[in-house]
């Protein structure tokens, strides 16, 4: 089987599995316990926090563990609003965990403003800036799109937002950019940055949120006061230890340059097929995601045929596959006939050039098969 849906989730790395097993069987103590084993368990949390803080270039006390990036995003959108007069802005390219949460906040009475996308998939910064006023509490813009891999220039956006209203807080969903783009939160200039473990070789169910020490945000989940009173609930020590191991493993085994070569190779091959277009081809994109459209084909049929042939590829965001259509591609004004045939290939450090060539042959054959059926 050739697995090319790594933006949906990744195989848990061996290093992360070892860390999970060790934490589950041996270092299983409650990190809040005051006896020696509990104190040791707490040290393991500090190591993981340091691994993320080092990646983000921030202080350890600015990192909070959550259950997933959906929780991190919900935390920010639920707790960053200052008063009922506050409005907030998201880009039209957000993942459902921001987009749907924003709709829920709107239903609670906060004014939601949505900044449109340009046709290349980045947020339209000028239009976003025009939406900011003195009551804008928060701006949330995704770093790398889960649908297209298109990368927003978060540093430039945050700078422009702050120069229009220095009090506006800036959040970025960094899930698809985590370890894949520059994650220095000081360079990005964000107040909040969300990440998830299962996109980089950690198990599902562990996420984190960077909260700048300069900004005040209330806790979203309250209770026993863990995470410095900011996120209650006994820490997921197995997940956290695995996340720390996965980060180290990813950094030592995944070459961003090699991944870019794989995606370049796949895209060059795909473009030899009639009616194929790469989405966001002319803009900065993560090398980890290729979104392409096949004119006149139904993506779900190609995806199923490829899966029957042992090649797993994605079709837009797996998290929102139950919803009809593709909101982000529609926002880019891609015609429906192309959106119907939109597929997503996403890579990991364990993919090889041979896999790319074999997967391409299978994808091409299935496109031809489908077209043949249609004509015949
Ligand atoms: N944000 C983006 C950009 C994603 O791609 C995903 C998952 O696909 C999420 C948020 C949600 O992450 P989690 O599964 O950790 O809740």
XYZ file of C-alpha atoms and ligand atoms in Angstrom:
392
model
C 0.000 0.000 0.000
C 1.255 3.492 -0.855
C -0.027 6.008 1.675
C -0.291 9.558 0.337
C -2.876 11.096 2.683
C -0.506 12.371 5.361
C -2.332 15.695 5.743
C -5.278 13.674 7.102
C -3.099 11.803 9.550
C 0.286 10.106 9.744
C 1.519 6.700 10.838
C 2.713 6.956 14.440
C 6.517 6.925 14.376
C 8.371 4.069 16.093
C 10.002 6.565 18.452
C 6.555 7.877 19.440
C 5.183 4.348 19.963
C 8.156 3.500 22.218
C 7.583 6.676 24.232
C 3.863 5.889 24.560
C 4.465 2.335 25.707
C 7.102 3.406 28.218
C 4.843 6.121 29.612
C 1.806 3.852 29.717
C 3.587 0.942 31.403
C 6.345 2.456 33.501
C 6.147 6.243 33.840
C 2.366 6.250 34.174
C 2.139 8.370 37.328
C -0.057 11.429 37.700
C 2.158 14.464 37.045
C 0.257 16.393 39.737
C 1.233 13.841 42.413
C 3.807 15.160 44.867
C 5.717 11.882 45.415
C 8.910 11.121 43.482
C 7.311 9.209 40.565
C 4.765 11.999 40.056
C 7.535 14.569 40.035
C 9.376 12.453 37.420
C 6.199 12.338 35.300
C 6.017 16.116 35.510
C 9.598 16.329 34.234
C 8.561 14.391 31.106
C 5.914 17.053 30.476
C 8.577 19.745 30.777
C 10.741 17.967 28.200
C 7.877 17.901 25.690
C 6.995 21.507 26.439
C 10.617 22.443 25.831
C 10.630 20.575 22.487
C 7.697 22.685 21.280
C 8.957 25.906 22.849
C 12.334 25.399 21.113
C 10.559 24.883 17.789
C 8.425 27.974 18.314
C 11.248 30.091 19.778
C 9.141 30.952 22.834
C 9.152 30.352 26.575
C 7.980 26.993 27.916
C 5.326 28.718 30.027
C 3.693 29.913 26.777
C 2.915 26.334 25.637
C -0.268 24.585 26.776
C -1.151 20.991 25.947
C -4.647 20.319 24.637
C -6.469 17.251 23.338
C -6.153 18.290 19.680
C -5.886 21.326 17.430
C -9.675 21.524 17.254
C -9.632 22.220 20.994
C -6.758 24.722 20.617
C -8.674 26.603 17.921
C -11.940 26.505 19.892
C -10.123 27.794 22.973
C -8.886 30.877 21.124
C -12.151 31.664 19.381
C -14.188 31.164 22.537
C -11.964 33.020 24.948
C -10.273 35.866 23.061
C -13.378 38.008 22.733
C -13.301 41.034 25.019
C -16.924 42.182 25.143
C -20.235 41.672 23.385
C -19.275 44.652 21.201
C -16.241 42.745 19.892
C -16.065 41.652 16.312
C -13.618 39.094 14.961
C -12.239 38.155 11.567
C -11.358 34.808 10.070
C -10.188 34.021 6.568
C -12.490 32.149 4.209
C -9.791 29.466 3.963
C -9.983 28.230 7.538
C -10.245 24.598 8.574
C -13.675 23.585 9.914
C -12.360 23.715 13.491
C -12.018 27.496 13.123
C -14.774 28.106 10.571
C -17.543 26.235 12.406
C -16.450 27.560 15.781
C -16.612 31.093 14.339
C -20.187 30.432 13.185
C -21.042 29.281 16.726
C -19.522 32.473 18.160
C -21.579 34.472 15.685
C -24.706 32.689 16.924
C -23.765 33.811 20.450
C -23.892 37.436 19.252
C -20.292 38.302 18.297
C -19.956 39.909 14.911
C -18.098 37.635 12.508
C -16.331 39.147 9.497
C -14.886 36.847 6.854
C -11.896 37.912 4.758
C -12.095 36.470 1.232
C -9.412 34.485 -0.556
C -7.613 35.522 -3.708
C -7.827 33.167 -6.666
C -4.460 31.655 -5.689
C -5.798 30.575 -2.285
C -4.098 33.071 0.027
C -6.194 35.414 2.140
C -6.809 38.789 0.472
C -4.788 40.873 2.929
C -6.077 44.244 1.741
C -9.681 43.160 2.159
C -8.856 41.640 5.544
C -7.282 44.894 6.739
C -10.323 46.852 5.577
C -12.469 44.778 7.951
C -10.488 45.764 11.066
C -11.806 48.489 13.362
C -11.367 49.511 17.003
C -13.626 46.657 18.172
C -11.788 43.888 16.348
C -10.715 41.535 19.111
C -9.205 38.745 17.012
C -7.970 37.870 13.538
C -7.495 34.184 12.692
C -5.684 33.136 9.518
C -4.538 29.611 8.711
C -0.781 29.235 8.136
C -0.708 26.408 5.521
C -4.031 25.346 4.028
C -5.072 21.769 4.722
C -6.908 21.740 1.387
C -4.326 23.253 -0.946
C -1.043 23.551 0.978
C -1.027 27.279 0.080
C 0.950 29.213 2.693
C -0.217 32.571 4.029
C 2.462 35.114 4.907
C 1.463 35.204 8.560
C 4.335 37.508 9.583
C 3.265 40.187 7.084
C -0.419 39.747 7.963
C 0.217 39.987 11.735
C 2.372 43.092 11.242
C -0.294 44.790 9.142
C -3.085 43.844 11.572
C -1.154 45.206 14.558
C -0.340 48.431 12.768
C -4.044 48.960 12.080
C -5.141 48.012 15.606
C -2.379 47.106 18.094
C -4.980 45.615 20.463
C -6.243 43.052 17.949
C -4.993 39.573 18.804
C -3.695 37.368 16.001
C -4.183 33.613 15.857
C -2.890 31.189 13.278
C -3.852 27.553 12.820
C -0.420 26.038 12.282
C -1.472 22.384 12.027
C -0.295 21.796 8.443
C 2.707 24.073 8.906
C 4.022 22.468 12.115
C 7.709 21.530 11.459
C 7.006 22.062 7.744
C 7.260 25.870 7.566
C 9.016 28.337 9.864
C 7.199 28.110 13.197
C 9.051 30.884 15.033
C 6.124 32.559 16.758
C 8.117 35.733 17.402
C 8.961 36.076 13.695
C 5.364 35.258 12.786
C 4.242 37.882 15.313
C 1.217 35.870 16.442
C -0.429 35.828 19.867
C -1.764 32.282 19.464
C -0.599 29.341 17.342
C -2.312 25.927 17.257
C -0.692 22.602 16.400
C -1.626 18.928 16.431
C 0.452 15.792 17.010
C -1.093 13.350 14.576
C 0.101 15.206 11.458
C 3.769 14.718 12.391
C 3.999 11.133 13.635
C 2.452 11.445 17.110
C -0.828 9.702 17.966
C -4.256 11.302 17.641
C -5.562 13.138 20.692
C -2.667 15.433 21.513
C -2.386 19.070 20.519
C -0.885 22.278 21.813
C -1.534 25.983 21.847
C 1.029 28.770 22.038
C -0.341 31.684 24.050
C 1.886 34.750 24.113
C 2.682 35.780 27.679
C 1.762 39.317 26.590
C -1.903 38.491 26.182
C -4.659 37.636 28.560
C -6.854 34.723 27.669
C -9.133 32.867 30.034
C -9.117 29.064 30.281
C -11.577 27.176 28.105
C -11.648 23.997 30.208
C -11.722 24.529 33.970
C -11.348 22.058 36.806
C -8.291 20.821 38.675
C -6.032 23.652 37.534
C -3.534 21.680 35.462
C -1.387 23.496 32.881
C -0.902 26.419 35.235
C -4.655 26.782 35.658
C -5.109 27.348 31.935
C -6.268 23.905 30.778
C -7.638 21.572 33.387
C -7.781 17.804 33.044
C -5.108 15.260 33.922
C -2.437 15.629 31.271
C -2.325 13.025 28.481
C 1.163 11.957 29.499
C 1.396 9.116 26.949
C 0.370 11.459 24.136
C 2.641 14.235 25.350
C 5.683 11.935 25.635
C 4.884 10.589 22.167
C 4.590 14.134 20.794
C 7.992 15.021 22.167
C 9.520 11.857 20.616
C 7.706 12.466 17.312
C 9.027 16.032 17.074
C 12.619 14.830 17.593
C 12.116 11.986 15.117
C 10.533 14.261 12.485
C 13.361 16.787 12.802
C 16.032 14.120 12.396
C 14.424 12.055 9.628
C 12.369 14.416 7.451
C 14.139 16.592 4.926
C 11.924 19.435 3.700
C 13.999 19.536 0.520
C 13.387 15.835 -0.204
C 9.665 16.259 0.378
C 9.657 19.195 -2.049
C 11.393 16.981 -4.625
C 8.687 14.336 -4.185
C 5.855 16.830 -4.638
C 7.611 18.459 -7.610
C 8.042 15.031 -9.194
C 4.400 14.118 -8.644
C 3.158 17.474 -9.948
C 5.262 17.260 -13.107
C 3.862 13.787 -13.765
C 0.265 14.843 -13.041
C 0.552 17.760 -15.461
C 1.226 15.305 -18.301
C -2.391 14.102 -17.948
C -5.002 15.956 -20.004
C -7.260 18.237 -17.973
C -5.164 18.187 -14.777
C -4.411 21.465 -13.007
C -2.489 22.042 -9.796
C -4.370 24.257 -7.345
C -2.388 27.281 -6.129
C 0.381 26.485 -8.632
C 1.593 30.086 -8.828
C 1.928 30.822 -5.138
C 3.943 29.797 -2.075
C 2.884 26.297 -1.103
C 3.953 23.676 1.394
C 5.850 20.845 -0.303
C 3.783 18.420 1.798
C 0.495 18.918 -0.073
C -0.480 18.760 -3.744
C -4.087 19.609 -4.518
C -5.052 18.976 -8.140
C -8.220 18.946 -10.175
C -9.122 16.557 -12.963
C -11.547 18.062 -15.450
C -14.538 15.854 -16.170
C -13.833 13.305 -13.405
C -15.480 12.602 -10.056
C -12.862 12.711 -7.307
C -14.585 10.155 -5.089
C -14.576 7.568 -7.876
C -10.874 8.072 -8.631
C -10.095 7.955 -4.927
C -11.978 4.651 -4.523
C -10.410 3.090 -7.629
C -6.930 4.111 -6.419
C -7.596 2.750 -2.958
C -8.709 -0.571 -4.507
C -5.348 -0.564 -6.313
C -3.428 0.119 -3.069
C -2.858 3.871 -3.376
C -4.407 6.040 -0.680
C -4.948 9.659 -1.678
C -7.178 12.329 -0.163
C -10.092 14.315 -1.403
C -10.112 17.669 0.340
C -10.126 17.657 4.098
C -10.885 14.272 5.690
C -12.371 16.076 8.707
C -15.054 17.676 6.560
C -15.546 14.914 4.015
C -19.113 14.468 5.292
C -19.975 17.960 4.100
C -20.890 18.446 0.477
C -18.604 20.451 -1.814
C -15.337 22.095 -0.988
C -15.737 25.476 0.668
C -12.105 26.550 0.242
C -11.871 25.711 -3.474
C -15.235 27.429 -4.045
C -13.877 30.541 -2.283
C -10.974 30.486 -4.768
C -13.630 30.690 -7.516
C -12.558 27.398 -9.024
C -15.379 26.235 -11.302
C -17.575 23.443 -9.923
C -16.608 21.157 -12.819
C -13.002 21.245 -11.536
C -13.957 21.077 -7.844
C -15.845 17.826 -8.528
C -12.530 16.318 -9.597
C -10.350 17.760 -6.791
C -7.931 15.384 -5.112
C -5.246 15.899 -2.498
C -1.936 14.078 -2.279
C 0.038 14.645 0.890
C 3.506 13.348 1.643
C 5.592 12.195 4.591
C 9.285 11.537 5.101
C 8.749 7.822 4.543
C 7.469 8.246 0.954
C 9.963 7.495 -1.829
C 10.415 8.534 -5.429
C 9.567 4.955 -6.513
C 6.271 5.245 -4.649
C 5.534 8.530 -6.413
C 6.110 6.934 -9.833
C 3.991 3.855 -9.024
C 1.213 5.931 -7.438
C 1.132 8.237 -10.450
C 0.730 5.296 -12.867
C -2.237 4.062 -10.829
C -3.821 7.519 -10.606
C -3.363 8.062 -14.359
C -4.787 4.632 -15.238
C -7.837 5.273 -13.091
C -8.424 8.694 -14.637
C -8.217 7.068 -18.080
C -10.438 4.198 -16.947
C -13.065 6.629 -15.726
C -12.907 8.705 -18.885
C -13.110 5.546 -20.987
C -16.219 4.439 -19.120
C -17.819 7.836 -19.558
C -17.185 7.830 -23.325
C -18.136 4.170 -23.754
N -6.519 22.583 11.476
C -6.055 22.042 10.337
C -5.446 22.939 9.319
C -6.146 20.662 10.107
O -5.677 20.148 8.964
C -6.734 19.853 11.109
C -6.913 18.403 10.881
O -7.066 17.952 9.766
C -7.178 20.462 12.291
C -7.058 21.828 12.436
C -7.791 19.662 13.390
O -6.782 18.966 14.078
P -7.161 17.857 15.156
O -7.470 16.620 14.382
O -5.936 17.718 16.008
O -8.307 18.350 15.923
